[in-house]
Each structure stands twice: as structure tokens, then as C-alpha cells.
Tab-separated table of C-alpha atoms and ligand atoms in Angstrom:
chain	number	residue	atom	x	y	z
A	186	MET	CA	171.793	43.507	-17.344
A	187	GLY	CA	169.530	46.346	-18.538
A	188	ALA	CA	166.558	45.863	-16.219
A	189	ALA	CA	163.476	47.692	-16.879
A	190	THR	CA	162.530	50.354	-14.521
A	191	MET	CA	159.207	49.553	-12.601
A	192	ALA	CA	157.272	52.358	-14.311
A	193	GLU	CA	157.893	50.458	-17.627
A	194	VAL	CA	156.684	46.762	-16.540
A	195	GLY	CA	153.136	46.196	-17.419
A	196	ILE	CA	151.796	49.410	-16.186
A	197	SER	CA	150.411	51.136	-19.063
A	198	PRO	CA	147.319	53.260	-19.780
A	199	ALA	CA	144.598	50.842	-21.284
A	200	GLY	CA	145.280	50.154	-24.906
A	201	ALA	CA	149.115	51.530	-24.748
A	202	PRO	CA	151.735	48.995	-25.523
A	203	ALA	CA	153.832	47.839	-22.588
A	204	TYR	CA	157.260	47.052	-22.953
A	205	PHE	CA	159.841	45.122	-20.357
A	206	GLN	CA	162.872	46.844	-21.733
A	207	ARG	CA	161.380	49.712	-23.892
A	208	GLU	CA	164.668	51.063	-25.417
A	209	LEU	CA	165.908	47.846	-26.415
A	210	GLU	CA	162.533	46.484	-27.786
A	211	THR	CA	162.093	49.544	-29.929
A	212	LEU	CA	165.815	50.186	-30.992
A	213	PRO	CA	165.733	51.460	-34.394
A	214	ARG	CA	166.890	48.879	-36.997
A	215	ALA	CA	170.183	50.464	-37.801
A	216	ALA	CA	171.294	50.641	-34.208
A	217	LEU	CA	170.178	47.105	-33.725
A	218	ARG	CA	172.163	45.829	-36.634
A	219	ALA	CA	175.160	47.926	-35.297
A	220	LEU	CA	174.726	46.445	-31.769
A	221	GLN	CA	174.594	42.878	-33.419
A	222	LEU	CA	177.796	43.434	-35.357
A	223	GLU	CA	179.818	44.514	-32.556
A	224	ARG	CA	178.250	41.437	-30.399
A	225	LEU	CA	178.814	39.067	-33.321
A	226	ARG	CA	182.709	39.859	-33.393
A	227	ALA	CA	182.939	39.673	-29.584
A	228	THR	CA	181.038	36.131	-29.710
A	229	VAL	CA	183.291	34.679	-32.710
A	230	ARG	CA	186.342	36.047	-31.006
A	231	ASP	CA	185.302	34.259	-27.890
A	232	ALA	CA	184.414	31.027	-29.591
A	233	HIS	CA	187.755	30.907	-31.544
A	234	ARG	CA	189.722	31.542	-28.435
A	235	HIS	CA	187.963	28.967	-25.952
A	236	VAL	CA	186.348	26.467	-28.133
A	237	PRO	CA	188.618	24.278	-29.787
A	238	LEU	CA	185.715	22.686	-32.154
A	239	HIS	CA	184.940	26.301	-33.343
A	240	ARG	CA	188.637	27.462	-33.408
A	241	ALA	CA	189.443	24.357	-35.783
A	242	ARG	CA	186.360	25.004	-38.172
A	243	LEU	CA	186.919	28.834	-38.557
A	244	ASP	CA	190.399	28.404	-39.155
A	245	ALA	CA	189.799	25.782	-41.762
A	246	ALA	CA	187.204	27.862	-43.562
A	247	GLY	CA	189.706	30.836	-43.269
A	248	CYS	CA	187.548	33.055	-40.981
A	249	ALA	CA	189.623	35.286	-38.619
A	250	PRO	CA	187.163	36.633	-36.085
A	251	ASP	CA	188.755	40.115	-37.169
A	252	ASP	CA	187.733	39.803	-40.822
A	253	ILE	CA	183.879	39.978	-40.128
A	254	ALA	CA	183.235	43.719	-41.486
A	255	CYS	CA	179.232	43.641	-41.677
A	256	LEU	CA	176.637	41.116	-40.567
A	257	ASP	CA	176.291	39.602	-43.974
A	258	ASP	CA	179.806	38.141	-43.503
A	259	ILE	CA	178.048	35.762	-41.513
A	260	VAL	CA	177.629	33.414	-44.532
A	261	HIS	CA	181.334	32.582	-44.215
A	262	LEU	CA	180.993	31.244	-40.737
A	263	PRO	CA	180.674	27.354	-40.370
A	264	PHE	CA	177.380	25.803	-39.189
A	265	THR	CA	176.926	24.028	-35.701
A	266	GLN	CA	174.557	21.459	-35.294
A	267	LYS	CA	172.900	19.265	-32.680
A	268	SER	CA	175.079	16.283	-33.306
A	269	ASP	CA	178.271	18.436	-32.382
A	270	LEU	CA	176.917	18.830	-28.855
A	271	ARG	CA	176.376	15.080	-28.730
A	272	ASP	CA	179.827	14.573	-30.360
A	273	HIS	CA	181.426	16.695	-27.568
A	274	TYR	CA	179.472	15.304	-24.609
A	275	PRO	CA	178.988	16.820	-21.895
A	276	PHE	CA	181.224	20.046	-21.698
A	277	GLY	CA	183.147	20.077	-24.887
A	278	LEU	CA	181.620	23.341	-26.502
A	279	LEU	CA	181.712	25.404	-23.260
A	280	ALA	CA	183.680	28.602	-23.410
A	281	ARG	CA	184.031	28.676	-19.773
A	282	PRO	CA	185.566	26.625	-17.264
A	283	ARG	CA	182.960	24.104	-15.863
A	284	GLU	CA	183.237	25.915	-12.245
A	285	GLU	CA	181.813	28.769	-13.756
A	286	LEU	CA	178.475	27.318	-14.594
A	287	ALA	CA	175.533	28.313	-12.464
A	288	ARG	CA	173.321	25.645	-14.029
A	289	ILE	CA	173.261	22.833	-16.413
A	290	HIS	CA	170.029	21.617	-18.703
A	291	ALA	CA	169.915	18.668	-20.954
A	292	SER	CA	167.413	17.169	-23.337
A	293	SER	CA	166.932	13.498	-23.166
A	294	GLY	CA	168.074	11.960	-26.641
A	295	THR	CA	166.075	9.185	-28.157
A	296	THR	CA	169.155	8.102	-29.536
A	297	GLY	CA	172.477	7.847	-27.621
A	298	LYS	CA	173.571	10.678	-25.381
A	299	PRO	CA	171.652	13.665	-24.240
A	300	THR	CA	172.110	17.076	-25.402
A	301	VAL	CA	173.910	19.157	-22.347
A	302	VAL	CA	173.933	22.900	-22.116
A	303	GLY	CA	175.359	25.300	-19.459
A	304	TYR	CA	174.962	28.702	-18.243
A	305	THR	CA	176.850	31.392	-16.577
A	306	ARG	CA	175.181	33.441	-14.026
A	307	GLY	CA	175.369	36.215	-16.515
A	308	ASP	CA	173.472	33.858	-19.180
A	309	LEU	CA	170.699	33.039	-16.668
A	310	ASP	CA	170.331	36.874	-16.029
A	311	ASN	CA	169.773	37.490	-19.696
A	312	TRP	CA	167.454	34.433	-19.997
A	313	ALA	CA	165.298	35.727	-17.253
A	314	ASP	CA	165.199	39.297	-18.868
A	315	LEU	CA	164.380	37.663	-22.304
A	316	MET	CA	161.407	35.781	-20.674
A	317	ALA	CA	160.152	38.587	-18.872
A	318	ARG	CA	160.272	40.653	-22.097
A	319	SER	CA	158.616	37.763	-23.725
A	320	TYR	CA	155.659	37.755	-21.188
A	321	VAL	CA	155.186	41.494	-21.428
A	322	THR	CA	155.167	41.037	-25.221
A	323	ALA	CA	152.307	38.553	-24.626
A	324	GLY	CA	150.338	40.807	-22.666
A	325	VAL	CA	151.316	39.548	-19.028
A	326	LEU	CA	151.274	42.130	-16.195
A	327	ARG	CA	153.482	42.522	-12.968
A	328	GLY	CA	151.170	40.971	-10.320
A	329	ASP	CA	149.624	38.436	-12.639
A	330	VAL	CA	149.386	34.632	-11.440
A	331	VAL	CA	151.355	32.780	-13.792
A	332	HIS	CA	150.341	29.045	-13.717
A	333	ASN	CA	153.381	27.049	-14.883
A	334	ALA	CA	152.633	23.693	-16.468
A	335	TYR	CA	155.799	23.253	-18.106
A	336	GLY	CA	158.125	20.257	-16.916
A	337	TYR	CA	160.486	21.375	-14.122
A	338	GLY	CA	163.971	19.630	-14.502
A	339	LEU	CA	166.522	19.508	-17.024
A	340	PHE	CA	164.077	20.377	-19.743
A	341	THR	CA	164.372	24.026	-19.939
A	342	GLY	CA	160.604	24.947	-20.115
A	343	GLY	CA	159.693	24.814	-16.600
A	344	LEU	CA	162.578	26.765	-14.693
A	345	GLY	CA	162.800	29.192	-17.944
A	346	ALA	CA	159.350	30.144	-17.643
A	347	HIS	CA	159.618	30.231	-13.759
A	348	TYR	CA	162.442	32.886	-13.405
A	349	GLY	CA	161.244	35.013	-16.388
A	350	ALA	CA	157.741	35.296	-14.289
A	351	GLU	CA	159.883	36.083	-11.224
A	352	ARG	CA	161.903	38.646	-12.996
A	353	LEU	CA	158.613	40.432	-14.146
A	354	GLY	CA	157.317	40.618	-10.857
A	355	ALA	CA	154.190	38.050	-11.550
A	356	THR	CA	153.251	35.483	-8.867
A	357	VAL	CA	154.340	31.999	-10.209
A	358	VAL	CA	152.572	28.822	-9.312
A	359	PRO	CA	155.516	26.169	-9.920
A	360	MET	CA	153.069	23.479	-10.897
A	361	SER	CA	154.902	21.530	-13.482
A	362	GLY	CA	153.179	18.704	-15.845
A	363	GLY	CA	150.784	16.044	-14.606
A	364	ALA	CA	148.081	15.823	-11.915
A	365	THR	CA	145.838	17.454	-14.403
A	366	GLU	CA	142.676	17.496	-12.223
A	367	ARG	CA	144.752	19.424	-9.598
A	368	GLN	CA	145.788	21.861	-12.430
A	369	VAL	CA	142.379	22.820	-12.998
A	370	ALA	CA	141.609	23.398	-9.670
A	371	LEU	CA	144.578	25.465	-8.731
A	372	ILE	CA	144.125	27.424	-11.759
A	373	VAL	CA	140.658	28.508	-10.655
A	374	ASP	CA	141.399	28.859	-6.666
A	375	PHE	CA	144.423	30.873	-7.214
A	376	GLY	CA	142.888	33.131	-9.991
A	377	ALA	CA	145.826	32.321	-12.519
A	378	ARG	CA	145.561	35.022	-15.523
A	379	VAL	CA	148.461	33.190	-17.485
A	380	LEU	CA	148.979	29.471	-18.285
A	381	CYS	CA	152.382	28.176	-19.379
A	382	ALA	CA	152.309	24.655	-20.990
A	383	THR	CA	152.835	22.714	-24.228
A	384	PRO	CA	149.623	23.546	-26.588
A	385	SER	CA	148.803	19.678	-26.434
A	386	TYR	CA	148.926	19.828	-22.460
A	387	ALA	CA	146.825	23.099	-22.823
A	388	LEU	CA	144.243	21.142	-24.648
A	389	ALA	CA	144.512	18.325	-21.940
A	390	ILE	CA	143.654	20.920	-19.312
A	391	ALA	CA	140.904	22.040	-21.095
A	392	GLU	CA	139.352	18.593	-21.670
A	393	MET	CA	139.932	17.762	-17.916
A	394	ALA	CA	137.750	21.021	-17.044
A	395	GLU	CA	135.161	20.049	-19.227
A	396	GLN	CA	134.766	16.683	-17.731
A	397	GLN	CA	134.535	18.246	-14.348
A	398	GLY	CA	132.193	20.538	-15.424
A	399	VAL	CA	134.402	23.444	-14.705
A	400	ASP	CA	134.263	26.313	-17.235
A	401	LEU	CA	137.786	27.528	-17.435
A	402	ARG	CA	136.316	30.293	-19.691
A	403	ALA	CA	134.747	32.014	-16.886
A	404	SER	CA	137.835	31.740	-14.826
A	405	ALA	CA	140.529	34.648	-14.542
A	406	LEU	CA	142.501	32.959	-17.356
A	407	ALA	CA	143.420	35.282	-20.098
A	408	ILE	CA	146.674	34.495	-21.551
A	409	GLY	CA	148.338	31.127	-22.877
A	410	MET	CA	152.110	30.898	-23.361
A	411	PHE	CA	152.226	27.860	-25.396
A	412	GLY	CA	155.484	26.404	-26.914
A	413	ALA	CA	157.848	23.527	-27.213
A	414	GLU	CA	156.081	21.799	-30.030
A	415	PRO	CA	154.801	22.805	-33.339
A	416	TRP	CA	151.086	23.577	-33.300
A	417	SER	CA	148.706	24.727	-36.064
A	418	ASP	CA	146.533	27.736	-36.214
A	419	ALA	CA	143.488	25.513	-36.312
A	420	MET	CA	144.622	24.294	-33.079
A	421	ARG	CA	145.370	27.749	-31.443
A	422	THR	CA	141.358	28.607	-32.548
A	423	GLU	CA	140.407	25.374	-30.721
A	424	ILE	CA	142.496	25.934	-27.576
A	425	GLU	CA	141.393	29.698	-27.456
A	426	SER	CA	137.706	28.962	-27.789
A	427	ARG	CA	137.941	26.383	-24.993
A	428	LEU	CA	139.895	28.108	-22.593
A	429	GLY	CA	138.495	31.544	-23.457
A	430	ILE	CA	142.075	33.035	-23.745
A	431	LYS	CA	144.357	34.503	-26.064
A	432	ALA	CA	146.998	31.816	-27.088
A	433	ILE	CA	150.389	33.294	-27.488
A	434	ASP	CA	153.243	31.020	-29.456
A	435	ILE	CA	156.519	31.574	-27.483
A	436	TYR	CA	159.597	29.652	-29.275
A	437	GLY	CA	162.832	28.679	-27.896
A	438	LEU	CA	165.458	25.787	-27.890
A	439	SER	CA	167.938	24.763	-25.145
A	440	GLU	CA	170.977	24.769	-27.179
A	441	ILE	CA	170.318	28.529	-27.925
A	442	MET	CA	168.982	29.360	-24.417
A	443	GLY	CA	165.392	27.905	-23.661
A	444	PRO	CA	162.154	29.290	-23.928
A	445	GLY	CA	162.056	33.144	-24.682
A	446	VAL	CA	164.339	33.093	-27.880
A	447	ALA	CA	161.114	34.693	-29.800
A	448	CYS	CA	157.555	35.260	-28.685
A	449	GLU	CA	154.548	36.474	-30.422
A	450	CYS	CA	152.991	40.132	-29.345
A	451	GLY	CA	149.201	40.848	-29.185
A	452	CYS	CA	149.122	41.329	-32.877
A	453	GLN	CA	149.650	37.307	-33.399
A	454	ALA	CA	151.389	37.834	-36.476
A	455	GLY	CA	154.864	36.197	-36.252
A	456	LEU	CA	157.120	35.969	-33.294
A	457	HIS	CA	159.374	38.564	-32.448
A	458	GLY	CA	162.825	37.139	-32.387
A	459	TRP	CA	165.079	39.101	-29.687
A	460	GLU	CA	167.660	40.429	-32.141
A	461	ASP	CA	169.834	42.259	-29.392
A	462	HIS	CA	170.802	38.678	-28.302
A	463	PHE	CA	170.423	36.395	-31.175
A	464	LEU	CA	171.124	36.851	-35.014
A	465	PHE	CA	168.652	35.001	-37.088
A	466	GLU	CA	169.065	33.569	-40.608
A	467	VAL	CA	167.030	31.664	-43.065
A	468	ILE	CA	168.983	29.273	-45.110
A	469	ASP	CA	167.847	26.797	-48.058
A	470	PRO	CA	168.448	23.486	-45.924
A	471	GLU	CA	169.962	21.788	-48.997
A	472	THR	CA	172.529	24.242	-50.101
A	473	GLY	CA	173.208	26.139	-46.916
A	474	ARG	CA	172.824	29.414	-48.841
A	475	PRO	CA	170.708	32.291	-47.388
A	476	VAL	CA	167.295	32.587	-48.964
A	477	PRO	CA	165.664	36.321	-49.381
A	478	GLU	CA	163.337	37.666	-46.706
A	479	GLY	CA	159.972	36.172	-46.604
A	480	GLN	CA	160.946	32.972	-48.385
A	481	ALA	CA	160.695	29.655	-46.535
A	482	GLY	CA	163.833	27.948	-45.278
A	483	GLU	CA	165.483	26.505	-42.367
A	484	LEU	CA	166.357	29.033	-39.412
A	485	VAL	CA	169.676	29.230	-38.233
A	486	ILE	CA	170.576	31.177	-34.911
A	487	THR	CA	173.873	32.690	-33.611
A	488	THR	CA	174.020	33.660	-30.073
A	489	LEU	CA	175.118	37.045	-29.454
A	490	THR	CA	175.615	37.390	-25.640
A	491	LYS	CA	175.870	33.429	-24.347
A	492	GLU	CA	179.113	33.229	-22.339
A	493	ALA	CA	179.096	29.452	-21.351
A	494	LEU	CA	177.953	28.194	-24.527
A	495	PRO	CA	178.324	30.580	-27.559
A	496	MET	CA	176.597	29.012	-30.794
A	497	LEU	CA	177.726	29.989	-34.057
A	498	ARG	CA	174.920	29.544	-37.008
A	499	TYR	CA	173.129	26.729	-35.232
A	500	ARG	CA	170.893	24.950	-37.429
A	501	THR	CA	167.585	24.583	-35.684
A	502	ARG	CA	165.919	22.296	-38.365
A	503	ASP	CA	162.711	24.557	-37.949
A	504	ILE	CA	161.417	25.468	-41.245
A	505	THR	CA	160.001	29.196	-41.255
A	506	ARG	CA	160.031	32.612	-42.756
A	507	VAL	CA	160.946	35.867	-41.347
A	508	THR	CA	159.901	39.596	-42.043
A	509	THR	CA	161.473	42.810	-40.808
A	510	ALA	CA	158.488	44.711	-41.529
A	511	PRO	CA	157.228	47.243	-38.756
A	512	CYS	CA	154.755	45.717	-36.329
A	513	ASP	CA	151.822	47.526	-34.799
A	514	CYS	CA	153.127	46.840	-31.326
A	515	GLY	CA	156.006	49.186	-31.975
A	516	ARG	CA	158.766	46.726	-31.318
A	517	THR	CA	161.267	46.614	-33.916
A	518	HIS	CA	162.740	43.213	-33.795
A	519	LEU	CA	161.822	40.863	-36.796
A	520	ARG	CA	159.178	38.458	-36.549
A	521	ILE	CA	159.575	34.547	-37.061
A	522	LEU	CA	156.419	33.524	-38.933
A	523	ARG	CA	154.607	30.674	-36.843
A	524	ILE	CA	156.943	27.239	-37.241
A	525	THR	CA	154.460	24.596	-37.831
A	526	GLY	CA	156.920	22.037	-39.062
A	527	ARG	CA	160.434	20.774	-38.264
A	528	ASN	CA	162.768	19.391	-41.122
A	529	ASP	CA	163.132	16.223	-38.897
A	530	ASP	CA	159.357	15.802	-38.486
A	531	MET	CA	158.492	15.898	-42.315
A	532	LEU	CA	157.330	12.943	-43.666
A	533	ILE	CA	157.945	12.277	-47.307
A	534	ILE	CA	154.847	9.906	-47.953
A	535	ARG	CA	154.937	8.501	-51.890
A	536	GLY	CA	156.824	11.513	-52.687
A	537	VAL	CA	154.844	14.097	-50.979
A	538	ASN	CA	156.394	16.291	-48.098
A	539	VAL	CA	153.954	16.525	-45.011
A	540	TYR	CA	154.188	17.958	-41.851
A	541	PRO	CA	152.119	16.550	-39.006
A	542	SER	CA	150.783	19.904	-38.133
A	543	GLN	CA	149.226	19.977	-41.663
A	544	ILE	CA	147.337	16.751	-40.899
A	545	GLU	CA	146.341	18.426	-37.572
A	546	ALA	CA	144.710	21.376	-39.124
A	547	VAL	CA	142.313	19.089	-40.924
A	548	LEU	CA	141.426	17.028	-37.988
A	549	VAL	CA	140.835	19.893	-35.570
A	550	GLY	CA	138.311	21.730	-37.993
A	551	GLN	CA	136.342	18.590	-38.568
A	552	ALA	CA	132.803	18.118	-36.591
A	553	GLY	CA	132.635	14.840	-34.473
A	554	ILE	CA	136.497	14.656	-34.347
A	555	ALA	CA	138.315	15.433	-31.177
A	556	PRO	CA	141.815	17.173	-31.658
A	557	HIS	CA	143.703	14.316	-30.170
A	558	TYR	CA	145.535	12.209	-32.813
A	559	LEU	CA	148.639	9.833	-33.576
A	560	LEU	CA	150.042	9.302	-36.835
A	561	ILE	CA	151.718	5.821	-37.674
A	562	VAL	CA	154.001	5.840	-40.417
A	563	GLU	CA	155.212	2.504	-41.971
A	564	ARG	CA	156.426	0.757	-44.944
A	565	ARG	CA	154.377	-1.604	-46.761
A	566	GLY	CA	156.346	-3.120	-49.631
A	567	ILE	CA	158.211	-0.241	-51.086
A	568	LEU	CA	155.700	2.281	-50.420
A	569	ASP	CA	155.268	4.588	-47.140
A	570	HIS	CA	151.946	4.112	-45.450
A	571	VAL	CA	150.281	6.454	-42.847
A	572	THR	CA	147.469	5.560	-40.328
A	573	VAL	CA	145.910	8.386	-38.704
A	574	GLU	CA	144.558	7.310	-35.145
A	575	VAL	CA	141.902	10.091	-33.914
A	576	GLU	CA	139.336	10.258	-31.501
A	577	ALA	CA	135.509	10.746	-31.611
A	578	GLN	CA	134.131	13.667	-29.497
A	579	PRO	CA	132.337	12.462	-26.583
A	580	GLY	CA	128.565	11.838	-27.525
A	581	VAL	CA	129.337	10.843	-31.005
A	582	ASP	CA	127.309	7.524	-31.759
A	583	PRO	CA	129.973	4.574	-32.215
A	584	ALA	CA	128.071	3.401	-34.985
A	585	THR	CA	128.799	6.436	-37.044
A	586	TYR	CA	132.823	6.087	-36.450
A	587	ASP	CA	133.342	4.484	-39.844
A	588	ASP	CA	131.480	7.099	-41.556
A	589	LEU	CA	133.530	9.970	-39.616
A	590	ALA	CA	136.683	7.833	-40.907
A	591	ARG	CA	135.769	7.980	-44.354
A	592	GLN	CA	135.023	11.644	-44.100
A	593	THR	CA	138.390	12.467	-42.656
A	594	VAL	CA	140.231	10.314	-45.378
A	595	HIS	CA	138.576	12.466	-47.952
A	596	HIS	CA	139.561	15.497	-46.188
A	597	ILE	CA	143.049	15.044	-45.691
A	598	LYS	CA	143.376	13.410	-49.266
A	599	SER	CA	142.078	16.909	-50.675
A	600	LEU	CA	143.569	19.325	-48.279
A	601	VAL	CA	147.165	17.618	-47.640
A	602	GLY	CA	147.016	15.584	-50.914
A	603	ILE	CA	148.112	11.980	-49.408
A	604	THR	CA	145.927	8.975	-49.009
A	605	THR	CA	145.951	7.717	-45.272
A	606	ASP	CA	143.828	5.179	-43.510
A	607	VAL	CA	141.918	6.565	-40.523
A	608	VAL	CA	140.849	4.896	-37.478
A	609	VAL	CA	138.498	6.540	-35.135
A	610	THR	CA	138.694	5.625	-31.473
A	611	GLN	CA	136.522	6.416	-28.524
A	612	PRO	CA	136.972	9.360	-26.607
A	613	GLY	CA	140.135	9.164	-24.328
A	614	GLY	CA	141.569	6.392	-26.684
A	615	ILE	CA	144.829	8.535	-27.635
A	616	ALA	CA	147.446	8.803	-24.679
A	617	ARG	CA	147.395	12.536	-23.404
A	618	SER	CA	150.952	14.287	-23.133
A	619	GLN	CA	151.873	16.118	-20.161
A	620	GLY	CA	154.996	17.883	-21.957
A	621	LYS	CA	155.748	17.519	-25.532
A	622	ALA	CA	153.227	15.420	-27.368
A	623	VAL	CA	154.234	12.420	-29.285
A	624	ARG	CA	152.277	12.845	-32.859
A	625	VAL	CA	154.313	10.593	-34.961
A	626	ARG	CA	155.386	7.045	-34.521
A	627	ASP	CA	157.403	6.147	-37.187
A	628	LEU	CA	157.831	2.275	-37.596
A	629	ARG	CA	160.269	2.889	-40.329
A	630	LYS	CA	162.956	3.897	-37.929
A	631	LYS	CA	164.533	1.306	-35.597
A	632	GLY	CA	163.387	1.146	-32.213
A	633	ALA	CA	160.201	3.068	-32.905
B	842	ZN	ZN1	154.655	43.048	-32.346
């Protein structure tokens, strides 16, 4: 399991980098790749032996597990998609008997069956280690109070963040989402140094504190671990200034593990993807072929240590770039540049590709406008049409809302390149999320 010695955990002279698993986190890249190859072979062998879907696809592609001679051979392996999990609901992709599962998580599907994932005791152990590693990477120390506002339950966010903080030796406050007024009080009373939440909920907490006249910037809060939804750099700046913290981006997905697949270090220059447990690729989403390092494409992840649910070349739908350039923190694991869009979220508006985060970046930077918004997409005749509902900041004269709207239309047009309608509502007019924010209502889809 490779737990860190206590001396390594968050006790470092001021300024020196702290690691949770120093040796693994700073492994020279050649050694890291050798470890990946060994683990990839074992994973493919395991998937071939125990999961009928993987066996059938590997056989059809003519890939024998023992044929993998180098990491580049991964391009010959078939992809796995979210629909595969749905099609084999609930336990069809497990490589271990159901009796060996220590826990099950599931994500609620908006259509049809949920996506179910399972973990052995060993999987949970690795997950806790990787989350603890992510905390330390973000600057969290043993003994810190970690206020966990991720939802507890079938969603992986709550329990993932919880057990990682316990593994590190932090003091966890298992708050979950909701009861925002109480969140503010407990953050202050318990002296939380770390806040775990979706970025949109962190903003809701900041807003609640301001309404109550509580200055969280003066509290012990110093680090935010924010993930589970794409967010822009403009949103990061906004949250950092309103909470007086360093806002760290953390990435994960239940199909692969949950939170802690990748996490930013203090350099905030990309998220270190934990390559001893995962193999990351970036592909052209159209052709499925790998793109050169540094070029944008779809992130594809293969698990290297998962026992219950090995995933071969899982297509995340997340669009990003990676770099293996050395990082100032000393970690050798590649960095995934901040994911600001998902393929599924991309809107094609009159032929222009738009991610909601691009519009978010415009809204967050604008005077008089609060960073709460909803994009409504509909079809008018044969054309796609976007209405941006956004809130005015408290104290802004309602008589100026129309002017604000006109300015926002202009900014979106010049910075994003699409024409929208903008409706400015009074403060509080947009529903606050307590978990993953709903930023887009696409009326072109059935049931939206
Ligand atoms: Zn780093």
C-alpha cells in the first residue's frame, strides 16, 4: 500500500516541498514508465481473464495481453465508454466477484440507468492514499481541519475526500452539501484551514458569509480543494479573493476512481496525474488517434491498479492538454492542464464551438455582474439560440440592468464570438447549487 512515513507527511521546513509518498511522487520518468508497463500488462491480463466484454473486444482487435511490448502499444487496445457501464448494469464489468466488493458508488444518470462502480478493500486503500497524496500536493498538512462540503452518498466526492483526509491525518468535518448558513458558522468555529466543495458551492458559501457579515478572509481558511465540475480561471480568481484562499483544482471521475486522479500543486500550473496508478493519453476525439504532447484532445485513462473495475482506455469526454515538463514542486508525474470543457458540454451555436466556461470567464470579469448564471439553449427555426441569465451584484440599481445586459451581449460577442440574449436578474435570481452546478439548460434535448 506504500503509506508514507509520518516524517514525510506535511511536516516540512518552511518552503520545502512536502510529499505524502515522496519516492513514488518523484520517481524518475523512466522508472515511472517501466512501472506503468508492468502494471498495464497485469491490468490487461486481468481484464481479459475476468471481464467478458474486455475479452471479446481484445480478441476481436487481435490484442493478446502478452503482446504489449511497450507503452505505445496501448493504441492497439479498444476503448471503453460510459455507455459500456450502462449496458452492463449493474455488475457486468467487474473483474472480481460481487462478494469481494467493499463499497459501491453510482452516478445518477439523467437518462436511464445509473453508472455503477465497485471497489475492493485494496481499491479503497489506494484511493485513500491518492487522495491523501493530492491533499499534500495542494498544501494541506497533517492536523489541518478539513471542512468537507462535497455531497456524501453514492456520489464519490464526499467519501473520497473524507477517507483521503483521514489517511493524511487531518481532522475531517463531514459536513456534506446544503445548510449553507451552518457551513459558514462551522468553518469559522472549528477553524477549518481547508474547504472541499464544488467551485460553484464554494462561491455560494462565500456569498452566504458576506450576507451574514462574516469575513471568511479573516478566518483560518487557506486552501480550497475544488472539483467535480469545470471552472474557469476567472472563477478561480473570484473565489480566491472572496474567500482569501488558494483555490486548488482537483480532478477525478467515478468510472476511474473518484476524486484524486489528478491534483494541482502549489504552482497551479496543471494537475499532476498520478501515473503510477493511471495511464493518461490524449486523443483526437474524431479519429481516436493520439495527438502529440501539448496538443488539445480528449483525455483517455487506463487504470493500472484497480482490482474490481479495471478500465481500458476509458474515454472521459474531457478536452485538455498534457505536459511531461518538469514541475517546480519536484513531482515527476505529468500535468493535465486545467479542464475547462467537456465534449458533452460543448455547444455548437451557429457553427461556433462554445464551452460554457468561456462565457463564464466573460461574466465573472464584468463589473456589476455576479458570477451566477444559467445558459438556456433552444432552437428558433433552424438556428440555435442562447439566452444568458445572469445576476446583478447586490446594490446595483435595477434601472441599469438593461445597460448591463447590453454591455454583456457586446463582451460575449467580442470575446467568445457568438450572439446571445442576456437577461440580468436581481441578486439571488439564479438557483444556487449545493453540488454540481447546472449551468446549461438545453431545450433542444428531450426532457430538458
Ligand atoms: Zn507540481
